[in-house]
Coordinates of C-alpha atoms in Angstrom, one line a residue:
X12 CA 17.9 83.1 25.8
X13 CA 21.4 84.2 24.8
X14 CA 24.1 81.6 24.3
X15 CA 26.3 83.9 26.4
X16 CA 23.9 84.1 29.3
X17 CA 24.3 82.3 32.7
X18 CA 20.8 80.7 32.2
X19 CA 21.9 79.0 29.0
X20 CA 25.4 78.0 30.1
X21 CA 24.6 77.1 33.6
X22 CA 21.2 75.4 33.2
X23 CA 19.6 75.0 29.8
X24 CA 22.5 73.5 27.9
X25 CA 23.7 70.9 30.5
X26 CA 20.2 69.9 31.4
X27 CA 19.2 69.5 27.7
X28 CA 22.3 67.4 27.0
X29 CA 21.9 65.3 30.1
X30 CA 18.2 64.5 29.4
X31 CA 18.8 63.8 25.7
X32 CA 21.7 61.3 26.1
X33 CA 20.2 59.6 29.2
X34 CA 17.0 58.8 27.3
X35 CA 19.0 57.6 24.3
X36 CA 21.3 55.6 26.6
X37 CA 18.3 53.4 27.7
X38 CA 17.0 53.3 24.0
X39 CA 14.1 55.7 24.5
X40 CA 15.0 57.2 21.1
X41 CA 11.6 58.7 20.4
X42 CA 11.4 60.2 23.9
X43 CA 14.9 61.6 23.4
X44 CA 13.7 63.4 20.2
X45 CA 10.6 64.7 22.0
X46 CA 12.8 65.9 24.9
X47 CA 15.1 67.8 22.5
X48 CA 12.2 69.3 20.6
X49 CA 10.5 70.4 23.9
X50 CA 13.8 72.0 25.1
X51 CA 14.2 73.7 21.7
X52 CA 10.7 75.2 21.8
X53 CA 11.3 76.2 25.4
X54 CA 14.4 78.0 24.3
X55 CA 12.5 79.9 21.6
X56 CA 9.6 80.7 24.0
X57 CA 12.1 82.2 26.6
X58 CA 11.9 85.5 24.6
X59 CA 8.2 85.8 24.0
X60 CA 6.0 82.7 24.6
X61 CA 3.2 84.1 22.5
X62 CA 5.2 83.6 19.3
X63 CA 5.5 79.9 20.1
X64 CA 2.0 79.7 18.5
X65 CA 3.4 81.1 15.3
X66 CA 6.4 78.9 14.9
X67 CA 4.4 75.7 15.8
X68 CA 1.5 76.7 13.4
X69 CA 3.9 77.2 10.5
X70 CA 5.8 74.0 11.4
X71 CA 2.5 72.0 11.2
X72 CA 1.3 73.7 8.1
X73 CA 4.6 73.2 6.2
X74 CA 5.2 69.6 7.2
X75 CA 1.8 68.4 6.1
X76 CA 1.6 70.6 3.0
X77 CA 5.1 69.4 2.0
X78 CA 4.2 65.8 2.4
X79 CA 1.0 66.3 0.4
X80 CA 3.0 68.0 -2.4
X81 CA 5.1 64.8 -2.8
X82 CA 2.1 62.8 -3.8
X83 CA 0.0 65.1 -6.0
X84 CA 0.3 63.5 -9.4
X85 CA -1.5 66.3 -11.4
X86 CA 1.4 68.6 -12.4
X87 CA -0.7 71.7 -12.7
X88 CA -2.4 71.1 -9.4
X89 CA 0.9 70.3 -7.7
X90 CA 2.3 73.6 -9.0
X91 CA -0.7 75.7 -7.9
X92 CA -0.5 74.1 -4.4
X93 CA 3.2 74.8 -4.2
X94 CA 2.7 78.4 -5.1
X95 CA -0.1 78.6 -2.4
X96 CA 2.2 77.2 0.2
X97 CA 5.0 79.6 -0.7
X98 CA 2.6 82.5 -0.6
X99 CA 1.5 81.5 2.9
X100 CA 5.1 81.6 4.2
X101 CA 6.0 84.8 2.3
X102 CA 2.8 86.5 3.5
X103 CA 3.6 85.8 7.1
X104 CA 7.1 87.2 6.7
X105 CA 5.8 90.2 4.8
X106 CA 3.3 91.0 7.5
X107 CA 5.6 90.7 10.5
X108 CA 8.7 92.1 9.0
X109 CA 7.6 94.6 6.3
X110 CA 4.1 95.7 7.0
X111 CA 5.2 98.8 9.0
X112 CA 7.8 99.6 6.4
X113 CA 5.3 99.4 3.5
X114 CA 2.7 101.5 5.4
X115 CA 5.3 104.2 6.2
X116 CA 6.3 104.5 2.6
X117 CA 2.6 104.6 1.5
X118 CA 1.9 107.3 4.1
X119 CA 4.8 109.3 2.7
X120 CA 3.0 109.9 -0.6
X121 CA -0.6 110.2 0.8
X122 CA -2.1 113.6 1.5
X123 CA -1.7 114.8 5.1
X124 CA -4.6 113.6 7.2
X125 CA -5.2 110.5 5.1
X126 CA -2.4 108.3 6.4
X127 CA -2.9 104.7 7.3
X128 CA -2.7 104.0 11.0
X129 CA -0.9 100.7 11.9
X130 CA 0.4 99.9 15.3
X131 CA 4.0 98.8 15.5
X132 CA 4.3 95.1 14.8
X133 CA 6.8 93.2 16.9
X134 CA 9.2 91.1 14.8
X135 CA 9.1 87.4 15.9
X136 CA 12.5 86.1 16.7
X137 CA 14.2 84.3 13.8
X138 CA 11.3 84.6 11.4
X139 CA 13.6 85.3 8.4
X140 CA 15.7 82.2 9.1
X141 CA 13.0 79.6 9.6
X142 CA 11.0 81.1 6.7
X143 CA 13.9 80.4 4.3
X144 CA 14.2 76.8 5.7
X145 CA 10.5 76.2 5.0
X146 CA 10.6 77.7 1.6
X147 CA 13.4 75.3 0.7
X148 CA 11.4 72.4 2.1
X149 CA 8.3 73.3 0.1
X150 CA 10.2 73.7 -3.2
X151 CA 12.0 70.4 -2.7
X152 CA 8.7 68.7 -1.7
X153 CA 7.3 70.0 -5.1
X154 CA 10.2 68.1 -6.7
X155 CA 9.3 65.0 -4.7
X156 CA 12.5 65.1 -2.7
X157 CA 11.1 64.9 0.9
X158 CA 9.0 61.7 0.7
X159 CA 8.7 59.8 4.0
X160 CA 10.0 62.5 6.3
X161 CA 9.1 61.7 9.9
X162 CA 7.2 64.5 11.6
X163 CA 9.4 64.5 14.7
X164 CA 12.6 64.6 12.6
X165 CA 11.2 67.5 10.5
X166 CA 10.2 69.4 13.7
X167 CA 13.7 69.0 15.0
X168 CA 15.1 70.2 11.7
X169 CA 13.1 73.4 12.1
X170 CA 13.3 74.0 15.9
X171 CA 16.7 72.6 16.8
X172 CA 17.8 75.3 19.2
X173 CA 21.5 75.9 18.2
X174 CA 20.5 77.1 14.7
X175 CA 17.0 78.3 15.4
X176 CA 17.5 81.9 16.2
X177 CA 20.2 83.1 13.8
X178 CA 21.4 80.2 11.7
X179 CA 23.3 78.8 10.0
X180 CA 20.5 78.4 7.5
X181 CA 20.4 74.6 7.5
X182 CA 18.9 72.5 4.7
X183 CA 16.6 69.6 5.4
X184 CA 18.6 67.2 3.3
X185 CA 21.6 67.7 5.6
X186 CA 19.9 67.7 9.0
X187 CA 16.9 65.3 8.8
X188 CA 19.1 62.2 8.1
X189 CA 21.3 63.0 11.1
X190 CA 18.3 62.9 13.5
X191 CA 17.4 59.5 12.0
X192 CA 20.9 58.1 12.4
X193 CA 21.0 55.8 15.5
X194 CA 24.8 56.2 15.8
X195 CA 24.2 59.9 16.7
X196 CA 22.2 59.0 19.7
X197 CA 25.2 57.9 21.8
X198 CA 27.2 60.5 23.7
X199 CA 30.5 60.8 21.8
X200 CA 33.5 62.5 23.5
X201 CA 35.1 62.8 20.0
X202 CA 32.3 65.3 19.1
X203 CA 31.7 66.8 22.5
X204 CA 35.2 68.1 23.1
X205 CA 35.7 69.8 19.8
X206 CA 32.2 71.1 19.9
X207 CA 32.9 72.6 23.3
X208 CA 36.2 74.0 22.0
X209 CA 34.4 75.7 19.0
X210 CA 31.6 77.0 21.3
X211 CA 34.2 78.6 23.6
X212 CA 36.0 80.3 20.7
X213 CA 32.7 81.7 19.5
X214 CA 31.8 82.8 23.0
X215 CA 35.1 84.7 23.3
X216 CA 34.6 86.3 19.9
X217 CA 31.2 87.6 21.0
X218 CA 31.6 88.8 24.6
X219 CA 35.3 89.9 24.4
X220 CA 35.8 91.3 20.9
X221 CA 32.4 92.1 19.4
X222 CA 30.8 93.6 22.5
X223 CA 34.0 95.7 23.2
X224 CA 34.0 97.1 19.6
X225 CA 30.3 97.9 20.0
X226 CA 31.3 100.8 22.2
X227 CA 33.0 102.7 19.5
X228 CA 30.4 101.7 16.9
X229 CA 27.5 102.9 18.9
X230 CA 29.2 106.1 19.9
X231 CA 30.2 106.8 16.3
X232 CA 26.8 106.1 14.7
X233 CA 25.0 108.0 17.4
X234 CA 26.9 111.1 16.2
X235 CA 27.0 110.3 12.5
X236 CA 26.6 113.9 11.4
X237 CA 29.5 115.1 13.6
X238 CA 32.2 112.5 12.8
X239 CA 35.6 113.6 11.7
X240 CA 37.6 111.8 9.0
X241 CA 39.5 109.7 11.5
X242 CA 36.5 108.9 13.7
X243 CA 34.4 107.9 10.8
X244 CA 37.0 105.3 9.6
X245 CA 37.4 104.0 13.1
X246 CA 33.6 103.7 13.5
X247 CA 33.1 102.0 10.2
X248 CA 36.0 99.6 10.5
X249 CA 35.0 98.8 14.1
X250 CA 31.5 97.9 12.8
X251 CA 33.1 95.6 10.2
X252 CA 35.0 93.9 13.0
X253 CA 32.0 93.9 15.4
X254 CA 29.6 92.4 12.9
X255 CA 32.1 89.7 11.8
X256 CA 33.0 88.6 15.4
X257 CA 29.4 88.9 16.6
X258 CA 27.8 86.9 13.8
X259 CA 30.6 84.4 13.2
X260 CA 30.8 84.0 17.0
X261 CA 27.2 83.0 17.1
X262 CA 27.7 80.6 14.2
X263 CA 30.7 79.0 16.0
X264 CA 28.6 78.6 19.1
X265 CA 25.7 77.2 17.2
X266 CA 27.9 74.7 15.3
X267 CA 29.7 73.8 18.5
X268 CA 26.5 73.3 20.5
X269 CA 25.1 71.1 17.7
X270 CA 28.2 69.0 17.6
X271 CA 27.8 68.3 21.3
X272 CA 24.6 66.5 20.2
X273 CA 26.5 64.8 17.3
X274 CA 24.7 67.0 14.8
X275 CA 26.9 68.6 12.1
X276 CA 25.8 72.1 11.0
X277 CA 27.3 73.7 7.9
X278 CA 30.2 76.1 8.2
X279 CA 28.9 79.7 7.9
X280 CA 32.1 81.8 7.8
X281 CA 35.5 81.2 6.3
X282 CA 37.8 84.2 6.9
X283 CA 35.7 86.5 4.7
X284 CA 38.0 89.5 5.1
X285 CA 40.8 87.6 3.4
X286 CA 38.7 87.5 0.2
X287 CA 40.5 88.7 -3.0
X288 CA 37.2 89.8 -4.8
X289 CA 33.6 90.2 -4.0
X290 CA 32.6 86.8 -5.4
X291 CA 35.2 85.2 -3.1
X292 CA 33.7 87.3 -0.2
X293 CA 30.2 85.8 -0.7
X294 CA 31.8 82.3 -0.8
X295 CA 33.2 83.0 2.7
X296 CA 30.6 85.3 4.3
X297 CA 27.3 83.9 5.6
X298 CA 27.9 80.9 3.4
X299 CA 24.5 79.3 4.0
X300 CA 22.6 82.5 3.0
X301 CA 24.7 82.7 -0.2
X302 CA 24.0 79.1 -1.0
X303 CA 20.2 79.6 -0.4
X304 CA 20.1 82.7 -2.6
X305 CA 22.0 80.9 -5.3
X306 CA 19.9 77.7 -5.2
X307 CA 16.4 79.2 -4.8
X308 CA 16.7 82.7 -6.3
X309 CA 19.7 82.9 -8.8
X310 CA 19.3 79.5 -10.5
X311 CA 15.5 79.7 -10.9
X312 CA 15.9 83.1 -12.5
X313 CA 18.1 81.5 -15.1
X314 CA 21.5 81.7 -13.5
X315 CA 24.2 82.1 -16.1
X316 CA 22.5 80.1 -18.7
X317 CA 20.8 82.9 -20.7
X318 CA 23.6 85.2 -21.8
X319 CA 25.8 87.8 -20.2
X320 CA 23.2 90.5 -19.8
X321 CA 20.6 88.2 -18.3
X322 CA 23.3 86.8 -16.0
X323 CA 24.1 90.3 -14.7
X324 CA 20.4 91.1 -14.1
X325 CA 20.0 87.8 -12.2
X326 CA 23.0 88.6 -10.0
X327 CA 21.6 92.0 -9.2
X328 CA 18.1 90.8 -8.5
X329 CA 19.5 88.0 -6.2
X330 CA 21.4 90.4 -4.0
X331 CA 18.6 92.9 -4.0
X332 CA 16.5 90.1 -2.5
X333 CA 19.3 89.4 -0.1
X334 CA 19.3 93.0 1.0
X335 CA 15.5 93.1 1.5
X336 CA 15.7 89.9 3.4
X337 CA 17.9 91.5 6.0
X338 CA 15.5 94.2 7.0
X339 CA 12.6 96.6 6.4
X340 CA 14.6 99.7 5.7
X341 CA 15.8 101.5 2.5
X342 CA 19.4 101.2 3.9
X343 CA 19.2 97.4 3.5
X344 CA 17.8 97.8 0.0
X345 CA 20.8 100.0 -0.9
X346 CA 23.2 97.6 0.7
X347 CA 21.8 94.7 -1.4
X348 CA 21.9 96.8 -4.5
X349 CA 25.6 97.8 -3.9
X350 CA 26.6 94.1 -3.6
X351 CA 24.6 93.2 -6.7
X352 CA 26.3 96.0 -8.7
X353 CA 29.7 94.9 -7.3
X354 CA 29.2 91.3 -8.4
X355 CA 28.2 92.5 -11.9
X356 CA 31.3 94.7 -12.1
X357 CA 33.4 91.8 -11.0
X358 CA 31.9 89.6 -13.6
X359 CA 32.6 92.2 -16.3
X360 CA 36.1 92.7 -15.0
X361 CA 36.8 89.0 -15.3
X362 CA 36.1 89.3 -19.0
X363 CA 39.0 91.7 -19.5
X364 CA 41.4 88.9 -18.2
X365 CA 43.4 91.6 -16.4
X366 CA 45.2 90.0 -13.4
X367 CA 45.3 91.7 -10.0
X368 CA 47.6 90.8 -7.1
X369 CA 46.0 89.1 -4.1
X370 CA 47.1 91.8 -1.8
X371 CA 45.5 94.5 -3.9
X372 CA 42.4 92.4 -4.3
X373 CA 42.0 92.0 -0.6
X374 CA 42.4 95.7 0.0
X375 CA 39.9 96.8 -2.7
X376 CA 37.4 94.1 -1.6
X377 CA 37.6 95.1 2.1
X378 CA 37.3 98.8 1.3
X379 CA 34.1 98.2 -0.7
X380 CA 32.6 95.8 1.9
X381 CA 33.4 98.3 4.6
X382 CA 31.7 101.2 2.7
X383 CA 28.6 99.0 2.1
X384 CA 28.5 98.1 5.8
X385 CA 27.8 101.8 6.6
X386 CA 24.4 101.4 4.9
X387 CA 23.9 98.1 6.8
X388 CA 24.5 99.7 10.2
X389 CA 23.1 103.2 9.8
X390 CA 19.5 103.7 11.0
X391 CA 18.7 106.0 8.2
X392 CA 19.9 107.0 4.7
X393 CA 20.8 110.4 6.1
X394 CA 23.1 109.0 8.7
X395 CA 24.7 106.7 6.2
X396 CA 25.5 109.5 3.8
X397 CA 26.9 111.6 6.7
X398 CA 29.3 108.8 7.7
X399 CA 30.3 108.2 4.0
X400 CA 31.0 112.0 3.6
X401 CA 33.2 112.0 6.6
X402 CA 35.1 108.9 5.4
X403 CA 35.7 110.6 2.0
X404 CA 37.2 113.6 3.9
X405 CA 34.4 116.0 3.1
X406 CA 34.1 116.9 6.8
X407 CA 36.9 118.0 9.2
X408 CA 39.9 115.7 9.7
X409 CA 40.7 116.2 13.4
X410 CA 39.7 113.8 16.2
X411 CA 36.3 114.3 17.7
X412 CA 36.3 114.9 21.4
X413 CA 32.6 114.2 21.7
X414 CA 33.0 110.5 20.9
X415 CA 34.9 107.6 22.5
X416 CA 38.5 108.4 21.8
X417 CA 39.8 106.7 18.7
X418 CA 43.3 106.4 20.3
X419 CA 41.9 103.9 22.8
X420 CA 40.8 101.6 20.0
X421 CA 43.8 101.9 17.7
X422 CA 45.6 98.9 19.2
X423 CA 42.6 96.6 19.3
X424 CA 41.6 97.5 15.8
X425 CA 45.1 96.6 14.6
X426 CA 45.1 93.4 16.6
X427 CA 41.7 92.4 15.3
X428 CA 42.8 93.2 11.7
X429 CA 45.8 90.9 12.1
X430 CA 43.6 88.1 13.4
X431 CA 41.1 88.6 10.6
X432 CA 43.8 88.5 7.9
X433 CA 46.5 86.1 9.0
X434 CA 45.4 83.9 11.9
X435 CA 43.5 80.6 11.4
X436 CA 39.8 80.8 11.8
X437 CA 37.9 78.6 14.4
X438 CA 36.9 76.1 11.7
X439 CA 40.5 75.5 10.9
X440 CA 41.5 75.4 14.6
X441 CA 38.8 72.9 15.5
X442 CA 39.8 70.6 12.6
X443 CA 43.3 70.4 14.3
X444 CA 41.8 69.6 17.7
X445 CA 42.9 66.6 19.6
X446 CA 42.3 65.9 23.3
X447 CA 45.9 66.5 24.3
X448 CA 47.3 68.8 27.0
X449 CA 47.8 71.8 24.7
X450 CA 44.2 71.9 23.5
X451 CA 42.8 71.2 26.9
X452 CA 44.8 74.2 28.3
X453 CA 43.4 76.3 25.4
X454 CA 39.9 75.3 26.5
X455 CA 40.7 76.2 30.1
X456 CA 42.0 79.6 29.1
X457 CA 39.0 80.3 26.9
X458 CA 36.7 79.3 29.8
X459 CA 38.5 81.6 32.2
X460 CA 38.3 84.5 29.8
X461 CA 34.6 83.9 29.2
X462 CA 33.9 83.9 32.9
X463 CA 35.6 87.2 33.3
X464 CA 33.4 88.8 30.6
X465 CA 30.1 87.1 31.2
X466 CA 27.4 89.7 32.1
X467 CA 29.8 92.5 31.6
X468 CA 28.6 96.1 31.1
X469 CA 29.4 95.8 27.4
X470 CA 27.1 92.7 27.0
X471 CA 24.8 93.0 24.0
X472 CA 22.3 90.9 22.1
X473 CA 23.5 89.2 19.0
X474 CA 23.2 91.5 16.0
X475 CA 21.5 89.0 13.7
X476 CA 18.6 88.6 16.2
X477 CA 17.3 91.8 14.5
X478 CA 17.0 89.9 11.2

């Protein structure tokens, strides 16, 4: 069920809100939690009910395994049990997300006629996101940090519908206490209005900007080998814009919807294309993923505590894992490697103590990120190289008449660029929100724009549903 769908906006969200706060109004607090959990699982099952069995099974396994971990006194046994629990979670992810990819690569080297036959495995929605949540929970349970978690609160932490499908990747320490807090059970206009404001901004980012730019992106990458220099740059920059507005739009809607329930989700984007270096970019882009990779991959590998060479290796491995997490394709592996190399280069550059202006840093960072996005978007290594060659001017320079005209998109690309670089982001705007005439008019305008674009011909699923 898409946040931008009529079913969600016209039925699911208002009914869920009404039921939750009505039950809490009459102090049926447990019933309120059960109602919210039921609605969240219904939200997940809307796509494919069969995968509800998977998410519920993993939820049950991880909750009871995690609670058991808290109380195993034998250190060796506790460590072995922790490893077993992690293997269960990773194995499920490997099977659903990477089995076909691994078989395809094995078949590539096997003699003809001896290939392994494996039917296409459908990827369960959000498996990457909720697997990371459970891995964090298991590791922290091993450290004894999740003692006394209530099953219902843990279940809501996993299944809470705003963040379930595509994040932000929430941490149990931030969310479970909020479901326990009685003050969050009351309907609070002070949270509902800014939550609605943020949700509407995210909705406009998605259905107006991201879905419009998808036209040029899809046209360009469908003709990757025939792009001119100009067309390739418009296609690549349009994807950078589409991906940002699509994914940050989803995050804004998720954070806004959660705030309507008095639940604060972490910020996931902070004007990433204003970054002055690649390290700054990863402090602003998909912030919750970066935090997870740092806390559960980079630091356990040794972080920066074991010398410069080992630090560089740890950085590279961390972002290689990040690339692999995004998808079962060599293009994602390359994308992760590129970012790992860039972070290593940045670290070595810092040692020179050579200063670079912010403007030049922003330009260089965006150019690198934009080139790397080509591998993220292309369906094959061949297509990615074709686009890169065109961007480097190794193909013809004229406009391509076979694609959507670049002229049509020049103005919106420039406007989007100005917004990305100079305008306040939704997190900053919602922090300034007050229920005055100006902001209420803004909300009305956003609502009217959304109604004009709902179910338009450009409507697409959210890009991160694929991950």
